[in-house]
């Protein structure tokens, strides 16, 4: 068990560019979650997958955001036409899927939009 | 809708002193409750969780929390803190039947020598 990994750990981009983040969950965890954390705030739920199906999306996830989990393993989060307000830590978590199970978090990807 | 309130944004405390970090929640349905800790440049790590049963829950690193349904609270306590406990602590709820977490804004615990 190597834990949840996220790449890259840091990303600096110019406004208007597209960025993509990757999350590798703990193997055999069928649920995968994305959260966004801004400075001084707790993580905010963005979306989650059960296997390859995206089951819920937050209203925070604007049309510029898209997430995929094509084979039910790793997931990608893409932000198109980045804005300065997108600057945040993007956290990924996974769990085996029983309600109430703890979520295991990755170290996050810190995005800075200049 | 559910919400989580952590009233204390920062808590300074001297080493070996006790500490309590407060968490209150609002929900129209039953919830599962969690405390996570976040060290600088690291992901969130589970300290403890309440799913059902005994309202006093013990976690890692000497932390414990008590679920109080009537006061909708889940305060985190440690009888004697160490310098290494300096970190950000987040309370979270997960409404039963859902899978996402709703986090509070966090409490920064600073342990002073």
Short mmCIF file of N, CA, C and O in Angstrom, two decimals, chain A residues 36-98:
data_model
loop_
_atom_site.label_atom_id
_atom_site.label_comp_id
_atom_site.label_asym_id
_atom_site.label_seq_id
_atom_site.Cartn_x
_atom_site.Cartn_y
_atom_site.Cartn_z
N UNK A 36 -11.10 20.74 -3.34
CA UNK A 36 -10.28 21.94 -3.53
C UNK A 36 -10.16 22.65 -2.18
O UNK A 36 -11.16 22.79 -1.46
N UNK A 37 -8.94 23.07 -1.88
CA UNK A 37 -8.69 23.76 -0.62
C UNK A 37 -8.00 25.09 -0.88
O UNK A 37 -6.90 25.11 -1.43
N UNK A 38 -8.64 26.17 -0.50
CA UNK A 38 -8.02 27.48 -0.61
C UNK A 38 -7.47 27.90 0.74
O UNK A 38 -7.83 27.33 1.77
N UNK A 39 -6.62 28.91 0.71
CA UNK A 39 -5.91 29.33 1.92
C UNK A 39 -6.89 29.70 3.03
O UNK A 39 -7.82 30.47 2.82
N UNK A 40 -6.68 29.09 4.19
CA UNK A 40 -7.51 29.42 5.34
C UNK A 40 -8.87 28.75 5.36
O UNK A 40 -9.70 29.05 6.22
N UNK A 41 -9.08 27.85 4.42
CA UNK A 41 -10.37 27.15 4.35
C UNK A 41 -10.17 25.65 4.44
O UNK A 41 -9.07 25.14 4.21
N UNK A 42 -11.24 24.96 4.76
CA UNK A 42 -11.20 23.51 4.70
C UNK A 42 -11.41 23.03 3.28
O UNK A 42 -11.86 23.79 2.42
N UNK A 43 -11.09 21.79 3.02
CA UNK A 43 -11.32 21.25 1.68
C UNK A 43 -12.80 21.31 1.31
O UNK A 43 -13.67 21.08 2.15
N UNK A 44 -13.06 21.61 0.04
CA UNK A 44 -14.43 21.65 -0.47
C UNK A 44 -14.59 20.55 -1.52
O UNK A 44 -13.77 20.42 -2.43
N UNK A 45 -15.65 19.80 -1.39
CA UNK A 45 -15.92 18.68 -2.28
C UNK A 45 -16.15 19.18 -3.71
O UNK A 45 -16.88 20.14 -3.94
N UNK A 46 -15.52 18.50 -4.67
CA UNK A 46 -15.72 18.82 -6.08
C UNK A 46 -16.52 17.72 -6.80
O UNK A 46 -17.52 17.99 -7.46
N UNK A 47 -16.03 16.48 -6.68
CA UNK A 47 -16.67 15.40 -7.40
C UNK A 47 -16.19 14.06 -6.86
O UNK A 47 -15.16 14.01 -6.17
N UNK A 48 -16.94 12.98 -7.18
CA UNK A 48 -16.42 11.67 -6.83
C UNK A 48 -16.85 10.62 -7.84
O UNK A 48 -17.83 10.79 -8.57
N UNK A 49 -16.04 9.57 -7.88
CA UNK A 49 -16.24 8.46 -8.80
C UNK A 49 -16.41 7.17 -8.01
O UNK A 49 -15.76 6.95 -6.99
N UNK A 50 -17.27 6.33 -8.52
CA UNK A 50 -17.29 4.94 -8.09
C UNK A 50 -16.88 4.13 -9.31
O UNK A 50 -17.61 4.11 -10.31
N UNK A 51 -15.73 3.51 -9.21
CA UNK A 51 -15.11 2.89 -10.38
C UNK A 51 -14.96 3.97 -11.45
O UNK A 51 -14.41 5.03 -11.17
N UNK A 52 -15.46 3.73 -12.65
CA UNK A 52 -15.27 4.74 -13.71
C UNK A 52 -16.43 5.74 -13.79
O UNK A 52 -16.37 6.70 -14.56
N UNK A 53 -17.47 5.52 -13.02
CA UNK A 53 -18.65 6.38 -13.09
C UNK A 53 -18.52 7.60 -12.17
O UNK A 53 -18.25 7.46 -10.98
N UNK A 54 -18.74 8.76 -12.76
CA UNK A 54 -18.75 10.00 -11.97
C UNK A 54 -20.15 10.17 -11.41
O UNK A 54 -21.09 10.44 -12.16
N UNK A 55 -20.31 10.03 -10.11
CA UNK A 55 -21.63 9.96 -9.50
C UNK A 55 -22.14 11.28 -8.96
O UNK A 55 -23.35 11.43 -8.77
N UNK A 56 -21.27 12.20 -8.64
CA UNK A 56 -21.73 13.47 -8.12
C UNK A 56 -20.73 14.56 -8.46
O UNK A 56 -19.52 14.35 -8.42
N UNK A 57 -21.26 15.72 -8.80
CA UNK A 57 -20.44 16.89 -9.09
C UNK A 57 -20.98 18.06 -8.30
O UNK A 57 -22.18 18.32 -8.30
N UNK A 58 -20.08 18.79 -7.67
CA UNK A 58 -20.47 19.98 -6.93
C UNK A 58 -20.76 21.12 -7.87
O UNK A 58 -20.25 21.18 -9.00
N UNK A 59 -21.56 22.06 -7.39
CA UNK A 59 -21.79 23.28 -8.18
C UNK A 59 -20.52 24.10 -8.32
O UNK A 59 -20.43 24.97 -9.18
N UNK A 60 -19.52 23.80 -7.47
CA UNK A 60 -18.23 24.48 -7.59
C UNK A 60 -17.52 24.10 -8.89
O UNK A 60 -16.65 24.82 -9.37
N UNK A 61 -17.89 22.96 -9.43
CA UNK A 61 -17.22 22.45 -10.62
C UNK A 61 -17.85 23.10 -11.84
O UNK A 61 -18.83 22.60 -12.40
N UNK A 62 -17.23 24.22 -12.25
CA UNK A 62 -17.79 24.94 -13.39
C UNK A 62 -17.53 24.17 -14.68
O UNK A 62 -16.86 23.14 -14.69
N UNK A 63 -18.06 24.72 -15.78
CA UNK A 63 -17.89 24.06 -17.07
C UNK A 63 -16.43 23.97 -17.48
O UNK A 63 -16.08 23.18 -18.37
N UNK A 64 -15.58 24.77 -16.86
CA UNK A 64 -14.16 24.72 -17.24
C UNK A 64 -13.44 23.53 -16.61
O UNK A 64 -12.31 23.23 -16.97
N UNK A 65 -14.09 22.91 -15.67
CA UNK A 65 -13.50 21.78 -14.96
C UNK A 65 -14.07 20.47 -15.51
O UNK A 65 -15.29 20.36 -15.71
N UNK A 66 -13.21 19.50 -15.69
CA UNK A 66 -13.69 18.17 -16.05
C UNK A 66 -12.81 17.13 -15.40
O UNK A 66 -11.60 17.29 -15.28
N UNK A 67 -13.44 16.06 -14.95
CA UNK A 67 -12.71 14.98 -14.30
C UNK A 67 -13.07 13.68 -14.97
O UNK A 67 -14.21 13.49 -15.41
N UNK A 68 -12.09 12.81 -15.03
CA UNK A 68 -12.30 11.50 -15.64
C UNK A 68 -11.63 10.42 -14.81
O UNK A 68 -10.64 10.68 -14.12
N UNK A 69 -12.14 9.23 -14.95
CA UNK A 69 -11.51 8.05 -14.37
C UNK A 69 -11.77 6.90 -15.33
O UNK A 69 -12.58 6.02 -15.05
N UNK A 70 -11.09 6.92 -16.46
CA UNK A 70 -11.48 6.07 -17.58
C UNK A 70 -11.47 4.57 -17.33
O UNK A 70 -12.29 3.85 -17.85
N UNK A 71 -10.57 4.08 -16.55
CA UNK A 71 -10.51 2.64 -16.33
C UNK A 71 -10.78 2.28 -14.89
O UNK A 71 -10.50 1.16 -14.46
N UNK A 72 -11.33 3.22 -14.15
CA UNK A 72 -11.63 2.96 -12.75
C UNK A 72 -10.41 2.88 -11.87
O UNK A 72 -10.50 2.40 -10.74
N UNK A 73 -9.27 3.36 -12.38
CA UNK A 73 -8.07 3.35 -11.54
C UNK A 73 -7.66 4.79 -11.27
O UNK A 73 -8.23 5.44 -10.41
N UNK A 74 -6.69 5.33 -12.05
CA UNK A 74 -6.28 6.70 -11.81
C UNK A 74 -7.35 7.66 -12.34
O UNK A 74 -8.23 7.29 -13.13
N UNK A 75 -7.24 8.90 -11.90
CA UNK A 75 -8.19 9.94 -12.33
C UNK A 75 -7.42 11.18 -12.75
O UNK A 75 -6.30 11.42 -12.27
N UNK A 76 -8.00 11.94 -13.64
CA UNK A 76 -7.44 13.23 -14.03
C UNK A 76 -8.46 14.33 -13.80
O UNK A 76 -9.68 14.11 -13.95
N UNK A 77 -7.96 15.48 -13.42
CA UNK A 77 -8.79 16.68 -13.26
C UNK A 77 -8.20 17.73 -14.17
O UNK A 77 -7.02 18.08 -14.03
N UNK A 78 -8.98 18.21 -15.12
CA UNK A 78 -8.51 19.22 -16.06
C UNK A 78 -9.24 20.53 -15.81
O UNK A 78 -10.45 20.54 -15.59
N UNK A 79 -8.49 21.60 -15.84
CA UNK A 79 -9.06 22.94 -15.76
C UNK A 79 -8.70 23.66 -17.05
O UNK A 79 -7.52 23.80 -17.38
N UNK A 80 -9.71 24.08 -17.76
CA UNK A 80 -9.48 24.82 -19.01
C UNK A 80 -9.56 26.33 -18.74
O UNK A 80 -10.29 26.78 -17.85
N UNK A 81 -8.79 27.06 -19.51
CA UNK A 81 -8.81 28.54 -19.44
C UNK A 81 -8.72 29.00 -17.98
O UNK A 81 -9.61 29.67 -17.45
N UNK A 82 -7.63 28.63 -17.35
CA UNK A 82 -7.48 28.90 -15.92
C UNK A 82 -7.65 30.38 -15.59
O UNK A 82 -7.28 31.27 -16.38
N UNK A 83 -8.18 30.62 -14.41
CA UNK A 83 -8.36 31.97 -13.87
C UNK A 83 -7.61 32.06 -12.55
O UNK A 83 -7.33 31.05 -11.91
N UNK A 84 -7.32 33.28 -12.13
CA UNK A 84 -6.57 33.44 -10.88
C UNK A 84 -7.33 32.84 -9.70
O UNK A 84 -6.73 32.33 -8.76
N UNK A 85 -8.63 32.86 -9.75
CA UNK A 85 -9.44 32.27 -8.69
C UNK A 85 -9.34 30.76 -8.60
O UNK A 85 -9.83 30.18 -7.63
N UNK A 86 -8.73 30.15 -9.59
CA UNK A 86 -8.53 28.69 -9.55
C UNK A 86 -7.32 28.31 -8.69
O UNK A 86 -7.12 27.13 -8.41
N UNK A 87 -6.52 29.29 -8.31
CA UNK A 87 -5.35 29.01 -7.48
C UNK A 87 -5.80 28.39 -6.17
O UNK A 87 -6.61 28.97 -5.44
N UNK A 88 -5.29 27.21 -5.89
CA UNK A 88 -5.73 26.44 -4.72
C UNK A 88 -4.90 25.18 -4.64
O UNK A 88 -4.11 24.87 -5.52
N UNK A 89 -5.15 24.42 -3.57
CA UNK A 89 -4.62 23.07 -3.45
C UNK A 89 -5.72 22.12 -3.89
O UNK A 89 -6.86 22.23 -3.40
N UNK A 90 -5.41 21.23 -4.79
CA UNK A 90 -6.39 20.24 -5.26
C UNK A 90 -6.02 18.89 -4.64
O UNK A 90 -4.93 18.36 -4.86
N UNK A 91 -6.95 18.38 -3.85
CA UNK A 91 -6.72 17.15 -3.09
C UNK A 91 -7.51 16.00 -3.68
O UNK A 91 -8.65 16.17 -4.11
N UNK A 92 -6.90 14.86 -3.68
CA UNK A 92 -7.54 13.64 -4.13
C UNK A 92 -7.60 12.68 -2.94
O UNK A 92 -6.68 12.65 -2.10
N UNK A 93 -8.66 11.91 -2.86
CA UNK A 93 -8.80 10.92 -1.79
C UNK A 93 -9.45 9.67 -2.37
O UNK A 93 -10.10 9.72 -3.42
N UNK A 94 -9.26 8.56 -1.68
CA UNK A 94 -9.91 7.33 -2.12
C UNK A 94 -10.33 6.51 -0.91
O UNK A 94 -9.81 6.72 0.20
N UNK A 95 -11.26 5.60 -1.14
CA UNK A 95 -11.62 4.63 -0.10
C UNK A 95 -12.29 3.43 -0.73
O UNK A 95 -12.66 3.45 -1.91
N UNK A 96 -12.42 2.36 0.06
CA UNK A 96 -12.99 1.13 -0.52
C UNK A 96 -14.46 1.25 -0.85
O UNK A 96 -14.99 0.42 -1.56
N UNK A 97 -15.15 2.26 -0.31
CA UNK A 97 -16.50 2.50 -0.80
C UNK A 97 -17.63 2.25 0.15
O UNK A 97 -18.76 2.55 -0.18
N UNK A 98 -17.38 1.72 1.33
CA UNK A 98 -18.49 1.57 2.27
C UNK A 98 -18.76 2.91 2.93
O UNK A 98 -17.85 3.61 3.35
#
